[in-house]
mmCIF file of C-alpha atoms and ligand atoms in Angstrom:
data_model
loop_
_atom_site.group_PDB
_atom_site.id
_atom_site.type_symbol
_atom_site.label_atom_id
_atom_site.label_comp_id
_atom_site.label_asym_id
_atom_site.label_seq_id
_atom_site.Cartn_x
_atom_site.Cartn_y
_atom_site.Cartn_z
ATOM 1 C CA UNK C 1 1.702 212.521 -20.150
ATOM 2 C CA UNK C 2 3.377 211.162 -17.259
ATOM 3 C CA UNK C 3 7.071 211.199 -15.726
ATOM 4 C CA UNK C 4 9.027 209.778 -12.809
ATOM 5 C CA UNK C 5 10.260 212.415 -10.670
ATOM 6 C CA UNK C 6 11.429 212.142 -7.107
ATOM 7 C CA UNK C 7 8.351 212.290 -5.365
ATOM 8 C CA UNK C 8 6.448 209.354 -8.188
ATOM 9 C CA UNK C 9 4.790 209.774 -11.120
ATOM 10 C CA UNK C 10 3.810 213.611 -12.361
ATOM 11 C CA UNK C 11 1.592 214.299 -14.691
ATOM 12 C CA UNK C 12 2.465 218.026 -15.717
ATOM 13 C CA UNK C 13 -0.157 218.755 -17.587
ATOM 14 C CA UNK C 14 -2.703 218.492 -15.463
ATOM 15 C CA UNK C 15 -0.266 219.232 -12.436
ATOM 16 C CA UNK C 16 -1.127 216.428 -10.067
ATOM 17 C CA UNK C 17 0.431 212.993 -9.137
ATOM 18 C CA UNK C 18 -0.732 209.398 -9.230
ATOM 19 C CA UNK C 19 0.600 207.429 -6.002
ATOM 20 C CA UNK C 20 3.122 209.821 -4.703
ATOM 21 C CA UNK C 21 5.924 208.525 -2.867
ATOM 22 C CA UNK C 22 5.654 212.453 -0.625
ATOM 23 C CA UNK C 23 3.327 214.906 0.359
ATOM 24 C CA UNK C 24 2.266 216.818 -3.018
ATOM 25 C CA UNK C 25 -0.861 219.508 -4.164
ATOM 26 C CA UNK C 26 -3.129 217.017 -5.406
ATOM 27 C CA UNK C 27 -2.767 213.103 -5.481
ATOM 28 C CA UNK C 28 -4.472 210.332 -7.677
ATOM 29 C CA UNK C 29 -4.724 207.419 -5.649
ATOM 30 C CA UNK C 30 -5.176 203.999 -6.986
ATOM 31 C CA UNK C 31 -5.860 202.429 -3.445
ATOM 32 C CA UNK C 32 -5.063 202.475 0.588
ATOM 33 C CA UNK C 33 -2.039 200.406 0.849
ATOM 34 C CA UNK C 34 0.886 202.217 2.310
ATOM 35 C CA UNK C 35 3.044 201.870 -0.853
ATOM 36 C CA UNK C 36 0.808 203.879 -2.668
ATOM 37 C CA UNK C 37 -1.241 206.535 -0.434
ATOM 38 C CA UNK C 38 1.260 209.132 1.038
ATOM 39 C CA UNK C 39 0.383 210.930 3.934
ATOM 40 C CA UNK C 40 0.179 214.644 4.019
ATOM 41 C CA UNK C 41 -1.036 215.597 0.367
ATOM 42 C CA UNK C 42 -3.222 218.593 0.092
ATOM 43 C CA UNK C 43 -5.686 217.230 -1.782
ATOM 44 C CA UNK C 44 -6.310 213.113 -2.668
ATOM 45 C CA UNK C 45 -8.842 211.499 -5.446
ATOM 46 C CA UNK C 46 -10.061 207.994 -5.047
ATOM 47 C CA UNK C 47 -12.438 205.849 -6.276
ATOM 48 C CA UNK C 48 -15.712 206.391 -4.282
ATOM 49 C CA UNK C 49 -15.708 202.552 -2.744
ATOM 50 C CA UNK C 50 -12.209 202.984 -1.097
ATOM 51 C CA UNK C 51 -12.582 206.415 -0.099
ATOM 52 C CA UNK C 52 -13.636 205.204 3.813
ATOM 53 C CA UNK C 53 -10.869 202.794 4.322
ATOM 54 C CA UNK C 54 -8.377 205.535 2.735
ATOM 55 C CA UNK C 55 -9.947 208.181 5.277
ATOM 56 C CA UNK C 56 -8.950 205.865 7.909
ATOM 57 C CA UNK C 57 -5.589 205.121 6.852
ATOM 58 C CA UNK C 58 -5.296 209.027 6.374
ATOM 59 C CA UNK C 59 -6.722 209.907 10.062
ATOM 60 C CA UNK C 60 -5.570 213.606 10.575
ATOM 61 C CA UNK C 61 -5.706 214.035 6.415
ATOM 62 C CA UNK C 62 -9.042 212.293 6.003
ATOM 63 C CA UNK C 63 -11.094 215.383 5.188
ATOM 64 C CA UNK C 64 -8.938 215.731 2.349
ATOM 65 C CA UNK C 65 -10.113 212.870 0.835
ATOM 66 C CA UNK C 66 -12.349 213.169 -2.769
ATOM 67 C CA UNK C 67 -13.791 210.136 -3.804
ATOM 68 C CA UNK C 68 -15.520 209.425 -7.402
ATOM 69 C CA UNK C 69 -17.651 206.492 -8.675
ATOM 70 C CA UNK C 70 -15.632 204.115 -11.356
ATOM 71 C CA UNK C 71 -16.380 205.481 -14.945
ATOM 72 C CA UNK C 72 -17.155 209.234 -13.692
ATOM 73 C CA UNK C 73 -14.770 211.710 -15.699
ATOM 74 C CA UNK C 74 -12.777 214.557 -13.771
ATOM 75 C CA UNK C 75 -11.129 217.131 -15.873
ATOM 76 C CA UNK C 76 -8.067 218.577 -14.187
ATOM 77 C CA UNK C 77 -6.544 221.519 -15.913
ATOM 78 C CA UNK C 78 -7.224 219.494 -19.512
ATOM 79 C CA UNK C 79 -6.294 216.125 -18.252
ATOM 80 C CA UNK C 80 -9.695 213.852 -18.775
ATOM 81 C CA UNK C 81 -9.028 211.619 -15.386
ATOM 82 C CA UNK C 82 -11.068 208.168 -14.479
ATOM 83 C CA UNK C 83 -10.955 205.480 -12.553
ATOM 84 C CA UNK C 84 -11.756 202.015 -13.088
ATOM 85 C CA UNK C 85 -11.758 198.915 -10.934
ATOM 86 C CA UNK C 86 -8.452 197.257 -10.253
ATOM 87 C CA UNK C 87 -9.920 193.850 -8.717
ATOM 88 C CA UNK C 88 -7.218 193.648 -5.847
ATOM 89 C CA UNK C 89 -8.864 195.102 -2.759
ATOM 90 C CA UNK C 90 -12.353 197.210 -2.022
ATOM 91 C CA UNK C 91 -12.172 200.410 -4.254
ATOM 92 C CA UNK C 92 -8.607 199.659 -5.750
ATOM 93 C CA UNK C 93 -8.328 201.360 -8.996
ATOM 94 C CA UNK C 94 -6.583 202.110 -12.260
ATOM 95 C CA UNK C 95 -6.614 205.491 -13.328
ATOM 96 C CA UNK C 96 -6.805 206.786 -16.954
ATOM 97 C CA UNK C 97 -5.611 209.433 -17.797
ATOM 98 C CA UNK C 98 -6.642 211.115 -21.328
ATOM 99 C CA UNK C 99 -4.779 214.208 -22.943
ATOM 100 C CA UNK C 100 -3.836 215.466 -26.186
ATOM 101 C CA UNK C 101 -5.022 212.512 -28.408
ATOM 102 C CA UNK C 102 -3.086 209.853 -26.215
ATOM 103 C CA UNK C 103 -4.561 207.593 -23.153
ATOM 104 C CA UNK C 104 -2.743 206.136 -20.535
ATOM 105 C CA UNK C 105 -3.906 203.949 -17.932
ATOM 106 C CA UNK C 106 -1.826 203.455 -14.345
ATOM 107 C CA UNK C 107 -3.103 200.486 -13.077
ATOM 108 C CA UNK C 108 -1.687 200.333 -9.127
ATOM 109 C CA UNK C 109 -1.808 196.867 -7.905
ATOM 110 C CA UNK C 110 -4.444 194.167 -9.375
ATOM 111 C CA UNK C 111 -5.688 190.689 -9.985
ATOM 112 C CA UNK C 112 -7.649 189.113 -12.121
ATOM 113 C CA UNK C 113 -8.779 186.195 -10.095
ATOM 114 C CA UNK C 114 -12.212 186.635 -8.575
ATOM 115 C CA UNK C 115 -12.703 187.775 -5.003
ATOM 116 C CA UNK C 116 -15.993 188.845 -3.507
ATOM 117 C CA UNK C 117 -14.980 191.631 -1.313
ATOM 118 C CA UNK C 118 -14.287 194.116 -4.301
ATOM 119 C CA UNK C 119 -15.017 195.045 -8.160
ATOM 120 C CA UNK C 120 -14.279 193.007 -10.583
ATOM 121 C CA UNK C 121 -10.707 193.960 -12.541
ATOM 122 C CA UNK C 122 -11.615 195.971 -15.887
ATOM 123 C CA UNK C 123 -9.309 195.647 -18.939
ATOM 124 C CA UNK C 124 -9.326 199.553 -20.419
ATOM 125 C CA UNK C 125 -7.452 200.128 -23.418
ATOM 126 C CA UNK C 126 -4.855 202.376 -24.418
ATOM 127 C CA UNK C 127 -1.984 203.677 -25.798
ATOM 128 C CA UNK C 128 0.633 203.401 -22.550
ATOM 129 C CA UNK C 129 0.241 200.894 -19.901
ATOM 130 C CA UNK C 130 2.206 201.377 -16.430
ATOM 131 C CA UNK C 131 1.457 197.758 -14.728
ATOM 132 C CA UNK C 132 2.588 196.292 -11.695
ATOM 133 C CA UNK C 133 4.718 192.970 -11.598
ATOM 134 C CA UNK C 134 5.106 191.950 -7.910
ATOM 135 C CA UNK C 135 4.325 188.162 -8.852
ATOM 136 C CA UNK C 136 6.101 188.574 -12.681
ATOM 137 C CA UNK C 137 7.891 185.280 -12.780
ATOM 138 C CA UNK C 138 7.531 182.272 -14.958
ATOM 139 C CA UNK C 139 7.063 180.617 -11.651
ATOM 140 C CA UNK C 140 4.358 182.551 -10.110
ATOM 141 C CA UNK C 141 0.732 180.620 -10.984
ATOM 142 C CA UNK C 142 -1.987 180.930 -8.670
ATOM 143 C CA UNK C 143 -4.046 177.589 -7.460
ATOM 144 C CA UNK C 144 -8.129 177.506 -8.264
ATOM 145 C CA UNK C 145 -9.247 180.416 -5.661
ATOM 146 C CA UNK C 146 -12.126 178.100 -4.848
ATOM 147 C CA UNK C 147 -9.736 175.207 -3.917
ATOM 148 C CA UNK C 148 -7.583 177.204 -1.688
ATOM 149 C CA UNK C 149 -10.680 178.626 0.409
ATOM 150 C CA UNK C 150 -11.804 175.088 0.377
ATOM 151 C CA UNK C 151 -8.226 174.000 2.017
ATOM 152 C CA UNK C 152 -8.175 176.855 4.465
ATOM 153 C CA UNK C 153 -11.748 176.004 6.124
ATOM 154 C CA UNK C 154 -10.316 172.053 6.201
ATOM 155 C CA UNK C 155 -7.346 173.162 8.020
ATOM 156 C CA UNK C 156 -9.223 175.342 10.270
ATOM 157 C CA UNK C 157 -12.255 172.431 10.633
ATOM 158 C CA UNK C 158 -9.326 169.613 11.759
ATOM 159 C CA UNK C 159 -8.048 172.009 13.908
ATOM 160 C CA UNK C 160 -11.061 172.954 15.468
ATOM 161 C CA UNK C 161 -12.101 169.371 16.213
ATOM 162 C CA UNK C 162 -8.940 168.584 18.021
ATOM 163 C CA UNK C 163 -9.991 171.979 19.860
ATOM 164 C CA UNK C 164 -6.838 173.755 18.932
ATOM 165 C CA UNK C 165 -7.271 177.693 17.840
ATOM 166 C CA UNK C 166 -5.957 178.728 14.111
ATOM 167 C CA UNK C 167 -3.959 181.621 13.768
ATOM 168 C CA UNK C 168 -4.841 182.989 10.126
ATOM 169 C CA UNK C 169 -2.353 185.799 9.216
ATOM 170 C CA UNK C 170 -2.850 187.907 5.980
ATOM 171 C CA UNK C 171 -2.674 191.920 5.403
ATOM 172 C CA UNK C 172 -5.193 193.738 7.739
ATOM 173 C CA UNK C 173 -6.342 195.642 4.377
ATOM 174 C CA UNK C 174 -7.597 193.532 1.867
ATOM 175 C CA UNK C 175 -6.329 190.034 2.041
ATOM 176 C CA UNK C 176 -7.859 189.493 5.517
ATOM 177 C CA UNK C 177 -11.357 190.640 4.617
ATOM 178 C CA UNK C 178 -11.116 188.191 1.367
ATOM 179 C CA UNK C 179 -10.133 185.584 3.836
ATOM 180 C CA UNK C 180 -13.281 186.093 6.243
ATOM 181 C CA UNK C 181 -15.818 186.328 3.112
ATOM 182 C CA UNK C 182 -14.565 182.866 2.605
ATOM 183 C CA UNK C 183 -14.778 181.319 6.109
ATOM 184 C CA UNK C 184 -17.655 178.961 7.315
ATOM 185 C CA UNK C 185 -19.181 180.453 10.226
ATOM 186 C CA UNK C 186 -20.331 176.541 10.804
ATOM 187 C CA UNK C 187 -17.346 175.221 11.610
ATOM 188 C CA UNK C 188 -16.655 177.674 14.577
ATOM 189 C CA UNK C 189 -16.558 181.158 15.633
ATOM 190 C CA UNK C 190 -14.252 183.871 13.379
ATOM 191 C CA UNK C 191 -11.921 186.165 15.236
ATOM 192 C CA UNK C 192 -10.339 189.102 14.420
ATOM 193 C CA UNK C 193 -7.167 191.005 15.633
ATOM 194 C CA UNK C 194 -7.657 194.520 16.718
ATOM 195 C CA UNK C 195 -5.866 195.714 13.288
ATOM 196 C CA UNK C 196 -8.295 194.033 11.281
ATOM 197 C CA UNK C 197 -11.751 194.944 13.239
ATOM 198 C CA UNK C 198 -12.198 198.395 11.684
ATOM 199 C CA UNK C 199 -10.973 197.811 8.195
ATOM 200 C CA UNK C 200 -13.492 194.922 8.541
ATOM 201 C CA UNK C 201 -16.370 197.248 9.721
ATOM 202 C CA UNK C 202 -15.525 199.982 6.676
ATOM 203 C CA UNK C 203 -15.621 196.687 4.166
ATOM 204 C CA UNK C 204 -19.079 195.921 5.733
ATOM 205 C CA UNK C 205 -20.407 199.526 5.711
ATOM 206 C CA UNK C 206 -19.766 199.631 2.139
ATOM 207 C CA UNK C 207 -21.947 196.751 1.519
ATOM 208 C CA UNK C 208 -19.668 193.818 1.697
ATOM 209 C CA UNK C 209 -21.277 190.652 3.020
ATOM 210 C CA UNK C 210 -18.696 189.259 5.367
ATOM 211 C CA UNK C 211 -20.106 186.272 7.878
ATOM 212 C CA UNK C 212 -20.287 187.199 11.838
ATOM 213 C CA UNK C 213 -16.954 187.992 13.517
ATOM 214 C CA UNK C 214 -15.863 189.458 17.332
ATOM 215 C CA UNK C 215 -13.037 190.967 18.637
ATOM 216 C CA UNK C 216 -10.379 188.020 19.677
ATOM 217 C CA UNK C 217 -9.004 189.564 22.245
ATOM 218 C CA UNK C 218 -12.577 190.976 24.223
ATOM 219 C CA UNK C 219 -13.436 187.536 23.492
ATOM 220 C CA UNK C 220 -10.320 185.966 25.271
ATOM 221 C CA UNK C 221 -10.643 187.831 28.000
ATOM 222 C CA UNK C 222 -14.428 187.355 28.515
ATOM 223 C CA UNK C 223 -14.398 183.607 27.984
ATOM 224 C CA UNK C 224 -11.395 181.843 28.007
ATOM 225 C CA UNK C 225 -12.969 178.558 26.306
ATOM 226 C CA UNK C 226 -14.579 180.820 23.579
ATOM 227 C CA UNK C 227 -11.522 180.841 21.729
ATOM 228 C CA UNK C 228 -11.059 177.075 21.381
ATOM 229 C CA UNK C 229 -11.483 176.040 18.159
ATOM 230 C CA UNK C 230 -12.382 179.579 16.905
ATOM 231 C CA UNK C 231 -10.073 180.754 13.449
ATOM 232 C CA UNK C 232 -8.364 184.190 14.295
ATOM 233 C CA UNK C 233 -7.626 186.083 11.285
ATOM 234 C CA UNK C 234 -4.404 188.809 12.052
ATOM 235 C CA UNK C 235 -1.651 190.494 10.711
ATOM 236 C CA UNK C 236 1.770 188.883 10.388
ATOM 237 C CA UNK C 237 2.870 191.561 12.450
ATOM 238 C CA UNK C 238 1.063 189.606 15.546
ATOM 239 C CA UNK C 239 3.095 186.572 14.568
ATOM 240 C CA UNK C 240 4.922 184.909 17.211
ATOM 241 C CA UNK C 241 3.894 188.033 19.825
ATOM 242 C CA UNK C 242 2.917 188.171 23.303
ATOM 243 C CA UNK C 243 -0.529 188.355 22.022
ATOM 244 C CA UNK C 244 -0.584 185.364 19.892
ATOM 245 C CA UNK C 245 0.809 183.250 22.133
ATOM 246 C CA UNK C 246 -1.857 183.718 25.275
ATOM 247 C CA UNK C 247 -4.243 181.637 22.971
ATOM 248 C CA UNK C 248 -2.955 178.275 23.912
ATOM 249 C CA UNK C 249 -2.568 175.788 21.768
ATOM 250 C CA UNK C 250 -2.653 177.162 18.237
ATOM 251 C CA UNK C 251 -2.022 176.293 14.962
ATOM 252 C CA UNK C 252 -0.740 179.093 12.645
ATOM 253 C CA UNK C 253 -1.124 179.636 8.630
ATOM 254 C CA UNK C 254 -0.003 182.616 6.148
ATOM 255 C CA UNK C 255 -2.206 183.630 3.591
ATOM 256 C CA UNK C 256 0.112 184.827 0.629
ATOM 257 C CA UNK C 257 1.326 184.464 -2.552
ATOM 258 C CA UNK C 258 4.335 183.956 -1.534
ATOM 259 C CA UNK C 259 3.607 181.077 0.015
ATOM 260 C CA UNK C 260 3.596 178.961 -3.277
ATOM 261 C CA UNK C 261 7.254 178.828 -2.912
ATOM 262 C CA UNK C 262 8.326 176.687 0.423
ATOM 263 C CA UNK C 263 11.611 178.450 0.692
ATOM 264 C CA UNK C 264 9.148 181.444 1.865
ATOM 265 C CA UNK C 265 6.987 178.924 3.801
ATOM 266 C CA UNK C 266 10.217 177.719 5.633
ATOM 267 C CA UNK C 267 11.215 181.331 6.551
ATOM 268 C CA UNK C 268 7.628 182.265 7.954
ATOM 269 C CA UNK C 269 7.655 179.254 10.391
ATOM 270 C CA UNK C 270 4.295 178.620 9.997
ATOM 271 C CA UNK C 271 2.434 175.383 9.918
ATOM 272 C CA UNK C 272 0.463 175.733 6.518
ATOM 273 C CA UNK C 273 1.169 178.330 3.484
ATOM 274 C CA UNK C 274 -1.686 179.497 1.680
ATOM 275 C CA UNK C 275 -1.211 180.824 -1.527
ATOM 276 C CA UNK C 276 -3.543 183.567 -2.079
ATOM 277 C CA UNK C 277 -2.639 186.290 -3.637
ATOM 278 C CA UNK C 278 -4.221 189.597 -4.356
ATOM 279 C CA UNK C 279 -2.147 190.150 -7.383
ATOM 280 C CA UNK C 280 -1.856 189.087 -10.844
ATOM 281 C CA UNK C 281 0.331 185.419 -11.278
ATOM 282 C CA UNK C 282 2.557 185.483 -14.502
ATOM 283 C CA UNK C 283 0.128 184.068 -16.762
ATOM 284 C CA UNK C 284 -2.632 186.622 -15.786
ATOM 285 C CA UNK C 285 -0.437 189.457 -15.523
ATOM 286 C CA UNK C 286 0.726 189.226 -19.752
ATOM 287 C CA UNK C 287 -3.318 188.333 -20.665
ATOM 288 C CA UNK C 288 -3.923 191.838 -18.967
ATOM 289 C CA UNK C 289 -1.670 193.686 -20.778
ATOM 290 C CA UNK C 290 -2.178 192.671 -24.130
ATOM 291 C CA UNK C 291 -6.239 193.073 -23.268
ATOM 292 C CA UNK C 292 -5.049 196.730 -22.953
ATOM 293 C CA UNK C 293 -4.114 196.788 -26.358
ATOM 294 C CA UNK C 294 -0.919 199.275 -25.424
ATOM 295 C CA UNK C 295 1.856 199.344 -27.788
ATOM 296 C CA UNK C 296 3.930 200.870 -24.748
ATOM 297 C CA UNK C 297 4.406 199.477 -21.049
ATOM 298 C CA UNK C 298 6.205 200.696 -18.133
ATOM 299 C CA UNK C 299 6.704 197.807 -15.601
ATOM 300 C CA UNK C 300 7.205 198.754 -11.876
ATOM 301 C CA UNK C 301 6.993 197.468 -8.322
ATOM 302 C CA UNK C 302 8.243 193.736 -8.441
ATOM 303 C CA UNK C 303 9.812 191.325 -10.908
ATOM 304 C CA UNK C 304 10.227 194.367 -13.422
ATOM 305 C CA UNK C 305 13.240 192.956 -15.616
ATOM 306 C CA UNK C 306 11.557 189.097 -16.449
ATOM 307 C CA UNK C 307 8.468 191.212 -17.426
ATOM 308 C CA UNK C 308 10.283 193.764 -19.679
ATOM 309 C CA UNK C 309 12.074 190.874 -21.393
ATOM 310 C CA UNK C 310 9.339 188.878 -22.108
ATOM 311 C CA UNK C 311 7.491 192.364 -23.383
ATOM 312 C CA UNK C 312 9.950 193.334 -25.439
ATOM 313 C CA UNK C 313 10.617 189.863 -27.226
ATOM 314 C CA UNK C 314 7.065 190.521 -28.870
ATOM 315 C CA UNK C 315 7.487 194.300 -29.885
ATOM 316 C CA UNK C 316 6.063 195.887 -27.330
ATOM 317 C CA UNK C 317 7.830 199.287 -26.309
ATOM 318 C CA UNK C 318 8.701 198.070 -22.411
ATOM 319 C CA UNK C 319 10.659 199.760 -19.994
ATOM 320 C CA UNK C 320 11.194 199.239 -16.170
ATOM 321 C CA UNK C 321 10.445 202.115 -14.259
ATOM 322 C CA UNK C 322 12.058 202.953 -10.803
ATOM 323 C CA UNK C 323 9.244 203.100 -7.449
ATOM 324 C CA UNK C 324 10.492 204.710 -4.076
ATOM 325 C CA UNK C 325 10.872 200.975 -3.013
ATOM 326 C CA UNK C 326 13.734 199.995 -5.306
ATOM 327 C CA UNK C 327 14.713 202.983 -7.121
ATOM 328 C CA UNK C 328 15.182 205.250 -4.208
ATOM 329 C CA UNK C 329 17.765 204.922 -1.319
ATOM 330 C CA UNK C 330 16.052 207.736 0.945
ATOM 331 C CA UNK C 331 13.514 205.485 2.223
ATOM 332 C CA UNK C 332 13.807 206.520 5.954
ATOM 333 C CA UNK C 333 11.092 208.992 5.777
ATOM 334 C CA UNK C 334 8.917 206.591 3.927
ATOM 335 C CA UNK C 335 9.185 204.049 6.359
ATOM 336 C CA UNK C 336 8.874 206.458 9.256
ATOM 337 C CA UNK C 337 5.763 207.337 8.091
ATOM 338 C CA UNK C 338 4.280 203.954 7.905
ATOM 339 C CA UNK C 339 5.616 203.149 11.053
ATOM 340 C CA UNK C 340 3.367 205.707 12.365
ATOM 341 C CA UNK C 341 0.172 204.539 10.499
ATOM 342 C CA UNK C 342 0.493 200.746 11.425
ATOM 343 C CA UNK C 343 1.558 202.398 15.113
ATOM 344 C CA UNK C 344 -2.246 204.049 15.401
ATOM 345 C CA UNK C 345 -3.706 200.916 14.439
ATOM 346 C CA UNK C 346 -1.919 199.149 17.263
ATOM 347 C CA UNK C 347 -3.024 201.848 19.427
ATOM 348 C CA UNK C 348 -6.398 200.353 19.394
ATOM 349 C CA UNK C 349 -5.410 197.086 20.207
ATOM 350 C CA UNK C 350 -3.308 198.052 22.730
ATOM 351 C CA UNK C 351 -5.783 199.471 25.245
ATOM 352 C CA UNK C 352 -6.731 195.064 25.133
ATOM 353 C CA UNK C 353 -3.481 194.280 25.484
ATOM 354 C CA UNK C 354 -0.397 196.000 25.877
ATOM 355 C CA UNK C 355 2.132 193.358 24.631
ATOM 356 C CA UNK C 356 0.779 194.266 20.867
ATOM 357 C CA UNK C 357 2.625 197.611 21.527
ATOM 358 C CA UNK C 358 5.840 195.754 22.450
ATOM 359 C CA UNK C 359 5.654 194.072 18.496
ATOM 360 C CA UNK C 360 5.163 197.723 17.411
ATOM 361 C CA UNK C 361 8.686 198.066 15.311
ATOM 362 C CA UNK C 362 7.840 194.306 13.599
ATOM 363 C CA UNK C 363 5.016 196.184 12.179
ATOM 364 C CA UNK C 364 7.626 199.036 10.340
ATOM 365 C CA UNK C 365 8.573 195.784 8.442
ATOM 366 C CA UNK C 366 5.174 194.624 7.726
ATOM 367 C CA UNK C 367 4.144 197.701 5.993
ATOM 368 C CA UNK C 368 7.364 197.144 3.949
ATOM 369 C CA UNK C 369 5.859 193.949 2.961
ATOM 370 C CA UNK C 370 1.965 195.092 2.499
ATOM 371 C CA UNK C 371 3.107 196.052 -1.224
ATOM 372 C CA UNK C 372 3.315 192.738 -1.497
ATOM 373 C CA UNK C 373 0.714 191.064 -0.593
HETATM 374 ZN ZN1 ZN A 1 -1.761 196.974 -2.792
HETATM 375 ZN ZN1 ZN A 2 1.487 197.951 -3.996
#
C-alpha cells in the first residue's frame, strides 16, 4: 500500500504521500515538526487539532491546509484514510490507511507517557506498522513524568529564591508548551522566548489550559527586576546568545530525552538535564507495537537496527526503512528550507532584539535536531 520513493512514503493507490520529504500533489501529515511537514505541497491533510499550528509553520502555504477530526474517514481515490492521536504533541497523528483487504497504520512520532497539552496516544491495529524509533535503545527509559515536572519547578523554586533567572530550553513546538502546563505560576512569573509565544497562543486557542505567561523580552525591557527569579522557557537555539545572556545571572536547563545520558548533558553545557521526552523510551516503544497486533513493521527515524533485531528475534516481519535524514545525502534543500521556517520565527523576535537574528544559522541546526526531541 505504501513505498519509499525519493520524495517519502507514496501510497499509489490512492496517489498521495504521508510526510513527504518535497513538495508533492497531496500530503498526509502526521504533525508540524519540520521533519515531517514539507513546505510547498499542493494540498496537506491533518488532524483537525494541529491544523493551526501547521498553518503557521506553513505561512505562505497555510490555506492549503485540510484538517479532519481523529476517527473521521476520507476516501481518496479507494484508499479509506484516518487519523488517530499520536500522543506526542497537540494534533500529532497516526494515519491509517485501509485498501484492498489490508490496513496499515504510519504512526509519525509518539509517546505513550501522559502529557496534558495533547490526545492521548491510541493503539490501532493492523496488518503493517511503520513506527518511529528515535529513543529505540535498551538504554532509553523515561523517569515518572510526574517526578521530573516535580524536579524542574524545585530547580526553578531554588533558583528563584537566590533571585537568579532559569533559562528552560526545549523545542518551541511541543516540548515547551508541555513544559509550561507543568510550571507553578506560584513560585514566580513564566517567560517565554519570542519563538515560543505564538505556538503557545495556537496551543491555548485550541483549548489547552496553560498557566499565565509574557513575553521575556517586552518584559526585560519594561522592568528590568521583573525578570529576577522568573523561569524563561526558549529554544536551544537561544542558548548561549546575545539574548540569553542580557538576563543576568541565570541558571540554564535542557528539557530532553537526551538528557538521560550525561555524555549529552556534558556536550549541552547546561547546569541541569531534564529528561523529558516526547517520544516513546524502549520499553514503551515494543508494548506499542505488539498492541498493534501487526505481523509486519517498518522501523524508521532513529535507532532503526536495535529495533529491527529485537523485532525480528520474535517473528515479526521487520525491516528498517530509509527517511530523508539518514537515507538521503541531498539534504541541502531540506535544510534550506527549514532554515527559512525557524528564520520567520526569529523574525518576530527580532524586531525585540536584534542579536536573536545574529544566532539565526544555530537555528538551521536546531531544526535538524527538532526530530528529535
Ligand atoms: Zn515530532
Ligand atoms: Zn520526527
Amino acid at each position: 500500500m505504501l513505498r519509499v520513493t525519493d520524495r517519502g512514503l507514496y501510497c499509489e493507490a490512492g496517489d498521495f504521500h504521508v510526510d513527504p520529504w518535497r513538495p508533492v500533489p497531496r500530503a498526509v501529515v502526521t504533525h508540524a515538526h519540520g521533519d515531517h511537514l514539507a513546505w510547498g505541497c499542493d494540498a496537506y491533510l491533518v488532524a483537525e487539532p494541529g491544523r493551526a499550528v501547521a498553518q503557521e509553520r506553513l505561512g505562505q502555504y497555510a490555506s492549503r491546509v485540510e484538517g479532519i477530526a481523529y476517527g473521521e474517514v476520507r476516501t481518496i481515490n479507494g484508499v479509506r484514510v484516518s487519523l488517530h492521536p499520536a500522543g506526542h504533541i497537540l494534533g500529532s497523528a497516526q494515519v491509517r490507511l485501509e485498501h484492498g483487504g489490508e490496513v496499515w497504520v504510519v504512526s509519525g512520532d509518539y509517546k505513550t507517557a501522559p502529557d496534558p497539552t495533547c490526545a492521548p496516544w491510541e493503539p490501532v491495529r493492523c496488518d503493517l506498522f511503520v513506527t518511529e524509533s528515535t529513543f529505540g535503545l535498551p538504554i532509553y527509559r523515561w523517569p515518572d513524568e510526574a517526578r521530573v515536572v516535580r524536579d524542574i519547578n524545585a530547580w526553578w523554586a531554588r533558583n528563584a529564591a537566590e533571585g537568579v533567572t532559569s533559562l528552560l530550553f526545549g523545542y518551541a513546538l511541543g516540548k515547551a508548551q508541555r513544559l509550561i502546563a507543568g510550571l507553578d505560576p506560584a513560585i514566580g512569573p513564566i517567560l517565554l522566548h519570542g519563538a515560543v509565544v505564538r505556538m503557545t497562543e495556537l496551543y491555548r486557542e485550541a483549548g489547552i489550559a496553560l498557566p499565565p505567561t509574557a513575553h521575556a523580552t517586552a518584559m526585560r525591557e519594561s522592568r528590568r527586576d521583573a525578570v529576577r527569579g522568573a523561569i524563561v522557557v526558549a529554544p536551544p537555539s537561544a542558548e548561549n546568545t546575545t539574548w540569553a545572556r542580557r538576563f543576568g545571572t541565570t541558571s540554564s536547563a535542557f528539557a530532553s530525552g537526551w538528557m538521560l545520558v550525561r555524555g549529552a548533558r556534558r556536550r549541552r553545557g547546561v547546569a541541569r538535564g531534564f529528561a523529558l521526552s516526547d517520544h516513546v523510551d524502549w520499553p514503551s516503544l515494543l508494548s506499542a507495537i505488539e498492541a498493534t497486533g501487526a505481523s509486519r513493521v517498518w522501523v524508521t527515524h532513529g535507532f532503526t537496527g536495535a529495533v529491527v533485531r529485537w523485532l525480528g528475534e520474535r517473528g515479526v516481519d521487520a525491516r528498517a526503512i530509509p527517511t530523508r535524514w539518514e537515507g538521503e545525502r541531498d539534504d541541502a534543500a531540506v535544510m534550506e528550507e527549514s532554515a527559512r521556517q525557524d528564520a520567520a520565527v526569529i523574525d518576530e523576535d527580532a524586531r525585540h532584539d536584534e542579536a536573536v537574528i545574529d544566532e539565526a544559522a544555530r537555528d538551521d541546526a536546531a531544526v535538524i535536531e527538532e526530530r528529535d526531541t
